[in-house]
Amino acid sequence: MDTFLLIFAATLLVAVLFSALAGRTVLSAAVLFLLVGFVIGSETTGILSFDSASSEVSTIAEIALFVVLFTDGMKMGWPDLRKAWRLPGRALGWGLPLTLGITAVLAHFLVGLDWPEALLIGAILAPTDPVFAAALVGNKRVPQRLRQLLNVESGVNDGLALPFVIVFLAVSSGSEDLHLGELGLELLIGTVIGIAVPWLVIKALHTRLFAAAGVFEPLVPIAIGLLVFALSTTLHANLFLAAFAAGVTVATVGQKEREEFEEFGEIISELLKLLALMVFGALLSFKFLGEIAWTGWLFAILALIVARPAALFVSFLGSGLSMREQVAAMWFGPKGFASVVYVLVVVSADIPAGDLIFHLVALTIALSIIAHSSTDVVVARSFSEPGETPAWQGPPLNGNGPPN
């Protein structure tokens, strides 16, 4: 562990020193940490001995995803979310199931997976993650409605994909009880926890009895996040919907708390993302990649360049999005921490096709990290103007910035 911490610290320093250059080129901190993880993995140099069955791997991925969703949710309040919902609604209502279905068709006919397993891998790879398209999502020149589309979609689709993963996993395992009622209850409880906890805490802080002062002010969202995490875990609620809902609620009712936490939260989120990337890279090796047949490589490529683009092309017909925005949204559907967490659940279930599914998902995620985090700067630069807003989008929220 000491050696791992040394390598992580050194890699982080290198990423910091070259961050200005990376921000202007296709260089990417995400790819750097993935490659370093690859090098120190158990089947490459053996410095890090994690494998896909390690509880440490699933724990790190789960915590990283929770923090990312919590901080991403804090970038917009419920009023912003309602105004900007039309485009994410299309991406979630049409894009998510279509992406799942197209990916399943590719897995069935290219790789030969039975339909339950093909639908399972479709559900695992359906969620998106804005982490690996940071230069696009965080670039103010990119239209705000496009950035909000990618943020809201990725924040919500992680939780929405989970029931499909559980159902198809149960079918693949031969289980007769799909526990649909329990899944619905998990989603509901997660949403309630994510809204109720920050609302109660922040409302209490606005009374005469309670107040946070000094160094404790930035700790308010941290305390809220920890409590939401603990309650969701204890009550078996949907952790990821709870995280995103909590972030949005803080942004809605606690503007001061949001501003106090913003910079610190981004730092913590970034560190956990990079840590998770290095650990994920350690699961890969030349031997691991060599075990994947050419049909598996073709599946992974088509899952990135066909499944989501085709699904979102259908979803955005008549939406009023400019072609440039539509192409950006179609391309930037990177696969990230949610897919890692879900495929580790499949590995622990020990189904017959579990090892093949893990290989295919891991390859797809690795290719996604390289492709999306290396092209976000290029695509973001193509947006010289923040506008191109259809009439139904309405005026800017603050009267100055780009429309929602």
mmCIF file of C-alpha atoms in Angstrom:
data_model
loop_
_atom_site.group_PDB
_atom_site.id
_atom_site.type_symbol
_atom_site.label_atom_id
_atom_site.label_comp_id
_atom_site.label_asym_id
_atom_site.label_seq_id
_atom_site.Cartn_x
_atom_site.Cartn_y
_atom_site.Cartn_z
ATOM 1 C CA MET A 1 0.000 0.000 0.000
ATOM 2 C CA ASP A 2 2.892 2.379 0.721
ATOM 3 C CA THR A 3 4.232 1.777 -2.786
ATOM 4 C CA PHE A 4 0.795 2.364 -4.271
ATOM 5 C CA LEU A 5 0.415 5.664 -2.419
ATOM 6 C CA LEU A 6 3.867 6.736 -3.617
ATOM 7 C CA ILE A 7 2.971 5.954 -7.224
ATOM 8 C CA PHE A 8 -0.401 7.692 -6.914
ATOM 9 C CA ALA A 9 1.231 10.801 -5.427
ATOM 10 C CA ALA A 10 3.895 10.902 -8.134
ATOM 11 C CA THR A 11 1.302 10.458 -10.888
ATOM 12 C CA LEU A 12 -0.835 13.188 -9.358
ATOM 13 C CA LEU A 13 2.156 15.559 -9.319
ATOM 14 C CA VAL A 14 2.881 14.821 -12.978
ATOM 15 C CA ALA A 15 -0.782 15.444 -13.838
ATOM 16 C CA VAL A 16 -0.696 18.763 -11.970
ATOM 17 C CA LEU A 17 2.550 19.900 -13.643
ATOM 18 C CA PHE A 18 1.189 19.158 -17.116
ATOM 19 C CA SER A 19 -2.421 20.207 -16.465
ATOM 20 C CA ALA A 20 -2.107 23.501 -18.374
ATOM 21 C CA LEU A 21 -0.710 21.689 -21.401
ATOM 22 C CA ALA A 22 -3.366 18.980 -21.117
ATOM 23 C CA GLY A 23 -6.080 21.627 -21.106
ATOM 24 C CA ARG A 24 -4.944 22.794 -24.552
ATOM 25 C CA THR A 25 -4.304 19.393 -26.138
ATOM 26 C CA VAL A 26 -5.618 15.853 -26.333
ATOM 27 C CA LEU A 27 -3.490 14.875 -23.336
ATOM 28 C CA SER A 28 -5.658 13.668 -20.483
ATOM 29 C CA ALA A 29 -5.144 13.065 -16.766
ATOM 30 C CA ALA A 30 -7.741 10.277 -16.983
ATOM 31 C CA VAL A 31 -5.693 8.403 -19.569
ATOM 32 C CA LEU A 32 -2.502 8.966 -17.565
ATOM 33 C CA PHE A 33 -3.947 7.391 -14.406
ATOM 34 C CA LEU A 34 -5.495 4.555 -16.412
ATOM 35 C CA LEU A 35 -2.124 3.754 -18.024
ATOM 36 C CA VAL A 36 -0.224 3.947 -14.739
ATOM 37 C CA GLY A 37 -2.776 1.601 -13.181
ATOM 38 C CA PHE A 38 -2.308 -0.730 -16.142
ATOM 39 C CA VAL A 39 1.456 -0.779 -15.565
ATOM 40 C CA ILE A 40 1.283 -1.480 -11.824
ATOM 41 C CA GLY A 41 -1.464 -4.125 -12.101
ATOM 42 C CA SER A 42 -1.041 -7.642 -10.760
ATOM 43 C CA GLU A 43 -0.633 -9.218 -14.219
ATOM 44 C CA THR A 44 1.804 -6.560 -15.492
ATOM 45 C CA THR A 45 4.336 -5.643 -12.794
ATOM 46 C CA GLY A 46 2.439 -6.961 -9.775
ATOM 47 C CA ILE A 47 2.857 -3.793 -7.706
ATOM 48 C CA LEU A 48 -0.906 -3.652 -7.101
ATOM 49 C CA SER A 49 -2.605 -6.966 -6.395
ATOM 50 C CA PHE A 50 -6.277 -5.994 -6.781
ATOM 51 C CA ASP A 51 -8.559 -8.135 -8.942
ATOM 52 C CA SER A 52 -12.167 -7.826 -10.052
ATOM 53 C CA ALA A 53 -13.382 -9.811 -7.036
ATOM 54 C CA SER A 54 -11.654 -7.535 -4.488
ATOM 55 C CA SER A 55 -14.035 -5.738 -2.174
ATOM 56 C CA GLU A 56 -11.640 -2.773 -2.219
ATOM 57 C CA VAL A 57 -12.223 -2.270 -5.941
ATOM 58 C CA SER A 58 -16.015 -2.178 -5.697
ATOM 59 C CA THR A 59 -15.871 0.055 -2.603
ATOM 60 C CA ILE A 60 -13.565 2.610 -4.241
ATOM 61 C CA ALA A 61 -15.674 2.682 -7.418
ATOM 62 C CA GLU A 62 -18.906 3.055 -5.443
ATOM 63 C CA ILE A 63 -17.599 5.886 -3.252
ATOM 64 C CA ALA A 64 -16.104 7.692 -6.251
ATOM 65 C CA LEU A 65 -19.386 7.479 -8.158
ATOM 66 C CA PHE A 66 -21.361 8.728 -5.136
ATOM 67 C CA VAL A 67 -19.099 11.763 -4.693
ATOM 68 C CA VAL A 68 -19.126 12.564 -8.419
ATOM 69 C CA LEU A 69 -22.932 12.465 -8.563
ATOM 70 C CA PHE A 70 -23.259 14.507 -5.359
ATOM 71 C CA THR A 71 -20.956 17.269 -6.609
ATOM 72 C CA ASP A 72 -22.455 17.211 -10.118
ATOM 73 C CA GLY A 73 -25.957 17.518 -8.667
ATOM 74 C CA MET A 74 -24.843 20.566 -6.724
ATOM 75 C CA LYS A 75 -24.217 22.427 -9.978
ATOM 76 C CA MET A 76 -27.950 23.014 -10.496
ATOM 77 C CA GLY A 77 -31.063 23.497 -8.379
ATOM 78 C CA TRP A 78 -34.543 22.057 -8.871
ATOM 79 C CA PRO A 79 -35.791 25.187 -10.728
ATOM 80 C CA ASP A 80 -32.846 24.887 -13.135
ATOM 81 C CA LEU A 81 -33.538 21.172 -13.496
ATOM 82 C CA ARG A 82 -37.213 21.733 -14.334
ATOM 83 C CA LYS A 83 -36.394 24.356 -16.964
ATOM 84 C CA ALA A 84 -33.687 22.202 -18.512
ATOM 85 C CA TRP A 85 -35.563 18.885 -18.333
ATOM 86 C CA ARG A 86 -36.852 18.626 -21.875
ATOM 87 C CA LEU A 87 -33.570 17.509 -23.446
ATOM 88 C CA PRO A 88 -32.473 15.159 -20.615
ATOM 89 C CA GLY A 89 -35.999 13.734 -20.680
ATOM 90 C CA ARG A 90 -35.513 12.762 -24.302
ATOM 91 C CA ALA A 91 -32.081 11.277 -23.584
ATOM 92 C CA LEU A 92 -33.409 9.262 -20.637
ATOM 93 C CA GLY A 93 -36.862 8.331 -21.921
ATOM 94 C CA TRP A 94 -35.760 7.320 -25.418
ATOM 95 C CA GLY A 95 -31.976 7.311 -25.463
ATOM 96 C CA LEU A 96 -31.379 5.051 -22.456
ATOM 97 C CA PRO A 97 -33.615 2.122 -23.508
ATOM 98 C CA LEU A 98 -32.563 2.440 -27.155
ATOM 99 C CA THR A 99 -28.863 2.390 -26.176
ATOM 100 C CA LEU A 100 -29.525 -0.653 -24.002
ATOM 101 C CA GLY A 101 -31.343 -2.426 -26.818
ATOM 102 C CA ILE A 102 -28.794 -1.660 -29.551
ATOM 103 C CA THR A 103 -25.920 -2.730 -27.286
ATOM 104 C CA ALA A 104 -27.774 -5.969 -26.497
ATOM 105 C CA VAL A 105 -28.271 -6.689 -30.203
ATOM 106 C CA LEU A 106 -24.546 -6.167 -30.819
ATOM 107 C CA ALA A 107 -23.634 -8.455 -27.900
ATOM 108 C CA HIS A 108 -26.019 -11.177 -29.065
ATOM 109 C CA PHE A 109 -25.084 -11.284 -32.736
ATOM 110 C CA LEU A 110 -21.388 -10.356 -32.531
ATOM 111 C CA VAL A 111 -20.263 -12.092 -29.343
ATOM 112 C CA GLY A 112 -22.911 -14.808 -29.157
ATOM 113 C CA LEU A 113 -24.291 -14.006 -25.703
ATOM 114 C CA ASP A 114 -27.773 -15.338 -24.959
ATOM 115 C CA TRP A 115 -30.459 -12.655 -24.836
ATOM 116 C CA PRO A 116 -30.601 -12.364 -20.989
ATOM 117 C CA GLU A 117 -26.818 -11.850 -20.813
ATOM 118 C CA ALA A 118 -26.871 -9.567 -23.870
ATOM 119 C CA LEU A 119 -29.559 -7.398 -22.248
ATOM 120 C CA LEU A 120 -27.543 -7.448 -19.026
ATOM 121 C CA ILE A 121 -24.425 -6.059 -20.718
ATOM 122 C CA GLY A 122 -26.643 -3.508 -22.474
ATOM 123 C CA ALA A 123 -27.927 -2.324 -19.092
ATOM 124 C CA ILE A 124 -24.408 -2.167 -17.646
ATOM 125 C CA LEU A 125 -23.119 -0.020 -20.523
ATOM 126 C CA ALA A 126 -26.204 2.205 -20.893
ATOM 127 C CA PRO A 127 -25.254 4.779 -18.166
ATOM 128 C CA THR A 128 -23.004 7.669 -19.113
ATOM 129 C CA ASP A 129 -20.409 9.571 -17.141
ATOM 130 C CA PRO A 130 -19.377 13.218 -17.744
ATOM 131 C CA VAL A 131 -16.098 12.681 -15.891
ATOM 132 C CA PHE A 132 -14.244 11.711 -19.051
ATOM 133 C CA ALA A 133 -15.632 14.657 -20.996
ATOM 134 C CA ALA A 134 -14.720 17.260 -18.390
ATOM 135 C CA ALA A 135 -13.375 19.817 -20.846
ATOM 136 C CA LEU A 136 -16.717 19.825 -22.633
ATOM 137 C CA VAL A 137 -19.020 19.828 -19.586
ATOM 138 C CA GLY A 138 -16.959 22.475 -17.800
ATOM 139 C CA ASN A 139 -16.315 24.760 -20.769
ATOM 140 C CA LYS A 140 -18.352 27.982 -20.592
ATOM 141 C CA ARG A 141 -18.185 28.392 -24.368
ATOM 142 C CA VAL A 142 -20.245 25.227 -24.788
ATOM 143 C CA PRO A 143 -23.995 26.025 -24.706
ATOM 144 C CA GLN A 144 -25.330 25.678 -21.194
ATOM 145 C CA ARG A 145 -28.237 23.525 -22.310
ATOM 146 C CA LEU A 146 -25.784 20.972 -23.752
ATOM 147 C CA ARG A 147 -23.717 20.935 -20.568
ATOM 148 C CA GLN A 148 -26.853 20.559 -18.463
ATOM 149 C CA LEU A 149 -28.112 17.801 -20.752
ATOM 150 C CA LEU A 150 -24.958 15.749 -20.230
ATOM 151 C CA ASN A 151 -24.818 16.459 -16.486
ATOM 152 C CA VAL A 152 -28.483 15.716 -15.744
ATOM 153 C CA GLU A 153 -28.552 12.655 -17.971
ATOM 154 C CA SER A 154 -25.454 11.132 -16.399
ATOM 155 C CA GLY A 155 -26.651 11.978 -12.891
ATOM 156 C CA VAL A 156 -30.010 10.256 -13.306
ATOM 157 C CA ASN A 157 -29.297 7.383 -15.679
ATOM 158 C CA ASP A 158 -26.961 5.609 -13.244
ATOM 159 C CA GLY A 159 -29.857 4.981 -10.882
ATOM 160 C CA LEU A 160 -32.361 4.263 -13.650
ATOM 161 C CA ALA A 161 -30.123 1.603 -15.198
ATOM 162 C CA LEU A 162 -29.685 -0.262 -11.902
ATOM 163 C CA PRO A 163 -33.137 -1.952 -11.895
ATOM 164 C CA PHE A 164 -32.475 -3.279 -15.391
ATOM 165 C CA VAL A 165 -29.102 -4.622 -14.284
ATOM 166 C CA ILE A 166 -30.657 -6.415 -11.313
ATOM 167 C CA VAL A 167 -33.574 -7.820 -13.323
ATOM 168 C CA PHE A 168 -31.430 -9.129 -16.195
ATOM 169 C CA LEU A 169 -28.879 -10.484 -13.715
ATOM 170 C CA ALA A 170 -31.660 -12.388 -11.954
ATOM 171 C CA VAL A 171 -32.900 -13.781 -15.276
ATOM 172 C CA SER A 172 -29.349 -14.764 -16.258
ATOM 173 C CA SER A 173 -28.970 -16.528 -12.914
ATOM 174 C CA GLY A 174 -32.184 -18.495 -13.477
ATOM 175 C CA SER A 175 -34.028 -16.796 -10.617
ATOM 176 C CA GLU A 176 -37.834 -16.850 -10.771
ATOM 177 C CA ASP A 177 -38.305 -13.903 -8.399
ATOM 178 C CA LEU A 178 -37.198 -10.611 -9.987
ATOM 179 C CA HIS A 179 -37.973 -8.521 -6.861
ATOM 180 C CA LEU A 180 -39.446 -5.674 -8.885
ATOM 181 C CA GLY A 181 -41.232 -4.274 -5.831
ATOM 182 C CA GLU A 182 -37.986 -4.110 -3.886
ATOM 183 C CA LEU A 183 -36.225 -2.369 -6.754
ATOM 184 C CA GLY A 184 -38.941 0.269 -6.990
ATOM 185 C CA LEU A 185 -38.777 0.795 -3.227
ATOM 186 C CA GLU A 186 -34.993 1.246 -3.398
ATOM 187 C CA LEU A 187 -35.380 3.968 -6.006
ATOM 188 C CA LEU A 188 -38.103 5.711 -4.009
ATOM 189 C CA ILE A 189 -36.250 5.578 -0.682
ATOM 190 C CA GLY A 190 -33.049 6.812 -2.332
ATOM 191 C CA THR A 191 -34.841 9.807 -3.809
ATOM 192 C CA VAL A 192 -36.584 10.607 -0.504
ATOM 193 C CA ILE A 193 -33.318 10.415 1.457
ATOM 194 C CA GLY A 194 -31.545 12.572 -1.121
ATOM 195 C CA ILE A 195 -34.188 15.292 -0.832
ATOM 196 C CA ALA A 196 -35.173 15.105 2.845
ATOM 197 C CA VAL A 197 -31.746 15.011 4.523
ATOM 198 C CA PRO A 198 -30.211 18.153 2.960
ATOM 199 C CA TRP A 199 -33.528 20.021 3.142
ATOM 200 C CA LEU A 200 -33.905 19.367 6.886
ATOM 201 C CA VAL A 201 -30.257 20.130 7.669
ATOM 202 C CA ILE A 202 -30.117 23.398 5.723
ATOM 203 C CA LYS A 203 -33.504 24.573 6.997
ATOM 204 C CA ALA A 204 -32.276 23.909 10.547
ATOM 205 C CA LEU A 205 -29.152 25.974 9.882
ATOM 206 C CA HIS A 206 -31.351 28.894 8.865
ATOM 207 C CA THR A 207 -33.049 28.998 12.244
ATOM 208 C CA ARG A 208 -31.834 30.911 15.302
ATOM 209 C CA LEU A 209 -30.949 27.736 17.163
ATOM 210 C CA PHE A 210 -28.340 26.368 14.757
ATOM 211 C CA ALA A 211 -25.576 27.969 12.713
ATOM 212 C CA ALA A 212 -22.309 26.866 11.096
ATOM 213 C CA ALA A 213 -19.400 29.259 11.421
ATOM 214 C CA GLY A 214 -15.836 29.575 10.196
ATOM 215 C CA VAL A 215 -14.149 26.394 9.049
ATOM 216 C CA PHE A 216 -17.332 24.423 9.704
ATOM 217 C CA GLU A 217 -19.294 26.088 6.876
ATOM 218 C CA PRO A 218 -17.694 24.032 4.067
ATOM 219 C CA LEU A 219 -18.251 20.915 6.204
ATOM 220 C CA VAL A 220 -22.048 21.206 6.013
ATOM 221 C CA PRO A 221 -22.353 19.557 2.569
ATOM 222 C CA ILE A 222 -19.760 16.960 3.603
ATOM 223 C CA ALA A 223 -21.819 16.053 6.662
ATOM 224 C CA ILE A 224 -24.948 15.911 4.481
ATOM 225 C CA GLY A 225 -23.231 13.681 1.929
ATOM 226 C CA LEU A 226 -21.906 11.293 4.578
ATOM 227 C CA LEU A 227 -25.333 11.049 6.216
ATOM 228 C CA VAL A 228 -27.040 10.413 2.859
ATOM 229 C CA PHE A 229 -24.465 7.734 2.053
ATOM 230 C CA ALA A 230 -24.817 6.044 5.440
ATOM 231 C CA LEU A 231 -28.630 6.136 5.430
ATOM 232 C CA SER A 232 -28.831 4.852 1.865
ATOM 233 C CA THR A 233 -26.472 1.991 2.646
ATOM 234 C CA THR A 234 -28.252 1.105 5.878
ATOM 235 C CA LEU A 235 -31.746 1.227 4.357
ATOM 236 C CA HIS A 236 -30.645 -0.458 1.090
ATOM 237 C CA ALA A 237 -31.762 2.584 -0.906
ATOM 238 C CA ASN A 238 -30.515 3.466 -4.373
ATOM 239 C CA LEU A 239 -27.216 5.119 -3.513
ATOM 240 C CA PHE A 240 -26.723 6.921 -6.785
ATOM 241 C CA LEU A 241 -30.136 8.546 -7.100
ATOM 242 C CA ALA A 242 -29.782 9.611 -3.460
ATOM 243 C CA ALA A 243 -26.418 11.248 -4.209
ATOM 244 C CA PHE A 244 -27.644 13.220 -7.208
ATOM 245 C CA ALA A 245 -30.897 14.246 -5.524
ATOM 246 C CA ALA A 246 -28.963 15.416 -2.449
ATOM 247 C CA GLY A 247 -26.635 17.555 -4.549
ATOM 248 C CA VAL A 248 -29.537 19.162 -6.409
ATOM 249 C CA THR A 249 -31.377 19.827 -3.135
ATOM 250 C CA VAL A 250 -28.334 21.528 -1.595
ATOM 251 C CA ALA A 251 -28.086 23.727 -4.694
ATOM 252 C CA THR A 252 -31.788 24.578 -4.355
ATOM 253 C CA VAL A 253 -32.149 25.445 -0.678
ATOM 254 C CA GLY A 254 -28.565 26.131 0.393
ATOM 255 C CA GLN A 255 -26.899 28.531 -2.010
ATOM 256 C CA LYS A 256 -24.445 29.663 0.676
ATOM 257 C CA GLU A 257 -23.526 26.080 1.592
ATOM 258 C CA ARG A 258 -23.129 25.271 -2.080
ATOM 259 C CA GLU A 259 -20.718 28.156 -2.657
ATOM 260 C CA GLU A 260 -18.692 27.355 0.474
ATOM 261 C CA PHE A 261 -18.289 23.730 -0.599
ATOM 262 C CA GLU A 262 -17.885 24.152 -4.355
ATOM 263 C CA GLU A 263 -14.097 24.433 -4.654
ATOM 264 C CA PHE A 264 -13.354 21.892 -1.923
ATOM 265 C CA GLY A 265 -15.924 19.473 -3.320
ATOM 266 C CA GLU A 266 -14.420 19.618 -6.795
ATOM 267 C CA ILE A 267 -10.985 18.782 -5.367
ATOM 268 C CA ILE A 268 -12.251 15.786 -3.401
ATOM 269 C CA SER A 269 -14.259 14.572 -6.380
ATOM 270 C CA GLU A 270 -11.281 14.847 -8.714
ATOM 271 C CA LEU A 271 -8.958 12.974 -6.338
ATOM 272 C CA LEU A 272 -11.415 10.098 -5.930
ATOM 273 C CA LYS A 273 -11.993 9.907 -9.677
ATOM 274 C CA LEU A 274 -8.274 9.640 -10.359
ATOM 275 C CA LEU A 275 -7.810 7.068 -7.591
ATOM 276 C CA ALA A 276 -10.639 4.939 -8.993
ATOM 277 C CA LEU A 277 -9.177 5.212 -12.496
ATOM 278 C CA MET A 278 -5.793 3.945 -11.347
ATOM 279 C CA VAL A 279 -7.394 1.014 -9.517
ATOM 280 C CA PHE A 280 -9.522 0.196 -12.567
ATOM 281 C CA GLY A 281 -6.452 0.323 -14.812
ATOM 282 C CA ALA A 282 -4.789 -2.214 -12.503
ATOM 283 C CA LEU A 283 -7.505 -4.733 -13.419
ATOM 284 C CA LEU A 284 -6.313 -4.678 -17.038
ATOM 285 C CA SER A 285 -3.238 -6.275 -18.590
ATOM 286 C CA PHE A 286 -1.910 -7.447 -21.952
ATOM 287 C CA LYS A 287 -2.957 -10.964 -20.992
ATOM 288 C CA PHE A 288 -6.442 -9.728 -20.056
ATOM 289 C CA LEU A 289 -6.843 -7.869 -23.353
ATOM 290 C CA GLY A 290 -5.413 -10.805 -25.307
ATOM 291 C CA GLU A 291 -8.154 -13.054 -23.950
ATOM 292 C CA ILE A 292 -10.762 -11.018 -25.833
ATOM 293 C CA ALA A 293 -11.591 -12.276 -29.325
ATOM 294 C CA TRP A 294 -11.686 -9.905 -32.300
ATOM 295 C CA THR A 295 -15.484 -9.999 -32.145
ATOM 296 C CA GLY A 296 -15.254 -8.653 -28.602
ATOM 297 C CA TRP A 297 -13.083 -5.747 -29.762
ATOM 298 C CA LEU A 298 -15.523 -5.044 -32.572
ATOM 299 C CA PHE A 299 -18.389 -5.100 -30.073
ATOM 300 C CA ALA A 300 -16.624 -2.601 -27.786
ATOM 301 C CA ILE A 301 -15.939 -0.208 -30.670
ATOM 302 C CA LEU A 302 -19.477 -0.416 -32.051
ATOM 303 C CA ALA A 303 -20.931 0.010 -28.556
ATOM 304 C CA LEU A 304 -19.223 3.417 -28.489
ATOM 305 C CA ILE A 305 -19.623 4.654 -32.052
ATOM 306 C CA VAL A 306 -23.000 3.125 -32.982
ATOM 307 C CA ALA A 307 -25.193 2.354 -29.946
ATOM 308 C CA ARG A 308 -25.453 5.763 -28.271
ATOM 309 C CA PRO A 309 -25.156 7.906 -31.425
ATOM 310 C CA ALA A 310 -27.974 5.978 -33.114
ATOM 311 C CA ALA A 311 -30.130 6.066 -29.981
ATOM 312 C CA LEU A 312 -29.699 9.810 -29.425
ATOM 313 C CA PHE A 313 -30.190 10.604 -33.104
ATOM 314 C CA VAL A 314 -33.686 9.135 -32.784
ATOM 315 C CA SER A 315 -34.237 10.746 -29.369
ATOM 316 C CA PHE A 316 -33.445 14.286 -30.552
ATOM 317 C CA LEU A 317 -35.506 14.292 -33.741
ATOM 318 C CA GLY A 318 -37.480 17.533 -33.675
ATOM 319 C CA SER A 319 -35.776 18.738 -30.483
ATOM 320 C CA GLY A 320 -34.459 22.004 -31.928
ATOM 321 C CA LEU A 321 -30.849 21.159 -31.087
ATOM 322 C CA SER A 322 -28.309 22.397 -33.605
ATOM 323 C CA MET A 323 -26.479 19.659 -35.497
ATOM 324 C CA ARG A 324 -23.229 20.587 -33.750
ATOM 325 C CA GLU A 325 -24.813 20.189 -30.307
ATOM 326 C CA GLN A 326 -26.553 16.984 -31.332
ATOM 327 C CA VAL A 327 -23.346 15.405 -32.618
ATOM 328 C CA ALA A 328 -21.528 16.387 -29.405
ATOM 329 C CA ALA A 329 -24.266 14.825 -27.260
ATOM 330 C CA MET A 330 -24.329 11.689 -29.422
ATOM 331 C CA TRP A 331 -20.571 11.226 -29.131
ATOM 332 C CA PHE A 332 -20.082 12.101 -25.478
ATOM 333 C CA GLY A 333 -21.691 9.136 -23.821
ATOM 334 C CA PRO A 334 -18.586 7.914 -21.992
ATOM 335 C CA LYS A 335 -18.766 4.777 -19.908
ATOM 336 C CA GLY A 336 -17.502 5.251 -16.356
ATOM 337 C CA PHE A 337 -17.862 4.417 -12.702
ATOM 338 C CA ALA A 338 -21.481 3.239 -12.807
ATOM 339 C CA SER A 339 -20.595 0.591 -15.380
ATOM 340 C CA VAL A 340 -17.596 -0.450 -13.265
ATOM 341 C CA VAL A 341 -19.785 -0.813 -10.159
ATOM 342 C CA TYR A 342 -22.469 -2.757 -12.010
ATOM 343 C CA VAL A 343 -20.108 -5.172 -13.745
ATOM 344 C CA LEU A 344 -18.449 -5.915 -10.391
ATOM 345 C CA VAL A 345 -21.894 -6.870 -9.083
ATOM 346 C CA VAL A 346 -22.174 -9.303 -11.998
ATOM 347 C CA VAL A 347 -18.732 -10.762 -11.261
ATOM 348 C CA SER A 348 -19.680 -11.387 -7.627
ATOM 349 C CA ALA A 349 -22.909 -13.129 -8.755
ATOM 350 C CA ASP A 350 -20.798 -15.803 -10.478
ATOM 351 C CA ILE A 351 -23.047 -16.390 -13.495
ATOM 352 C CA PRO A 352 -21.684 -18.583 -16.331
ATOM 353 C CA ALA A 353 -21.095 -15.650 -18.700
ATOM 354 C CA GLY A 354 -19.817 -13.351 -15.940
ATOM 355 C CA ASP A 355 -16.152 -13.495 -16.943
ATOM 356 C CA LEU A 356 -16.894 -12.752 -20.606
ATOM 357 C CA ILE A 357 -19.204 -9.870 -19.633
ATOM 358 C CA PHE A 358 -16.500 -8.413 -17.380
ATOM 359 C CA HIS A 359 -13.904 -8.586 -20.169
ATOM 360 C CA LEU A 360 -16.220 -6.881 -22.662
ATOM 361 C CA VAL A 361 -17.329 -4.159 -20.251
ATOM 362 C CA ALA A 362 -13.793 -3.454 -19.017
ATOM 363 C CA LEU A 363 -12.538 -3.157 -22.608
ATOM 364 C CA THR A 364 -15.406 -0.838 -23.567
ATOM 365 C CA ILE A 365 -14.798 1.400 -20.537
ATOM 366 C CA ALA A 366 -11.036 1.560 -21.223
ATOM 367 C CA LEU A 367 -11.608 2.508 -24.869
ATOM 368 C CA SER A 368 -14.220 5.056 -23.781
ATOM 369 C CA ILE A 369 -11.847 6.705 -21.320
ATOM 370 C CA ILE A 370 -9.160 7.009 -23.981
ATOM 371 C CA ALA A 371 -11.497 8.182 -26.748
ATOM 372 C CA HIS A 372 -13.735 10.588 -24.855
ATOM 373 C CA SER A 373 -11.226 12.174 -22.503
ATOM 374 C CA SER A 374 -8.881 12.760 -25.457
ATOM 375 C CA THR A 375 -11.476 14.444 -27.677
ATOM 376 C CA ASP A 376 -13.407 16.635 -25.227
ATOM 377 C CA VAL A 377 -11.010 19.581 -25.677
ATOM 378 C CA VAL A 378 -11.229 19.357 -29.462
ATOM 379 C CA VAL A 379 -15.024 19.273 -29.499
ATOM 380 C CA ALA A 380 -15.312 22.030 -26.881
ATOM 381 C CA ARG A 381 -13.164 24.329 -29.058
ATOM 382 C CA SER A 382 -15.638 23.954 -31.920
ATOM 383 C CA PHE A 383 -18.186 25.968 -29.944
ATOM 384 C CA SER A 384 -17.191 29.546 -30.611
ATOM 385 C CA GLU A 385 -20.624 30.873 -29.651
ATOM 386 C CA PRO A 386 -22.676 29.872 -26.598
ATOM 387 C CA GLY A 387 -26.073 30.457 -28.209
ATOM 388 C CA GLU A 388 -28.117 28.703 -30.908
ATOM 389 C CA THR A 389 -31.030 28.426 -28.552
ATOM 390 C CA PRO A 390 -34.555 27.506 -29.724
ATOM 391 C CA ALA A 391 -37.444 29.658 -28.560
ATOM 392 C CA TRP A 392 -38.870 27.100 -26.138
ATOM 393 C CA GLN A 393 -35.677 27.189 -24.081
ATOM 394 C CA GLY A 394 -36.561 30.630 -22.721
ATOM 395 C CA PRO A 395 -34.266 33.398 -21.459
ATOM 396 C CA PRO A 396 -31.064 32.867 -19.459
ATOM 397 C CA LEU A 397 -31.545 32.086 -15.778
ATOM 398 C CA ASN A 398 -29.340 34.883 -14.553
ATOM 399 C CA GLY A 399 -29.933 37.295 -17.428
ATOM 400 C CA ASN A 400 -26.258 37.242 -18.420
ATOM 401 C CA GLY A 401 -25.113 33.732 -19.225
ATOM 402 C CA PRO A 402 -26.160 31.403 -22.012
ATOM 403 C CA PRO A 403 -29.690 30.016 -22.003
ATOM 404 C CA ASN A 404 -30.643 26.733 -20.445
#
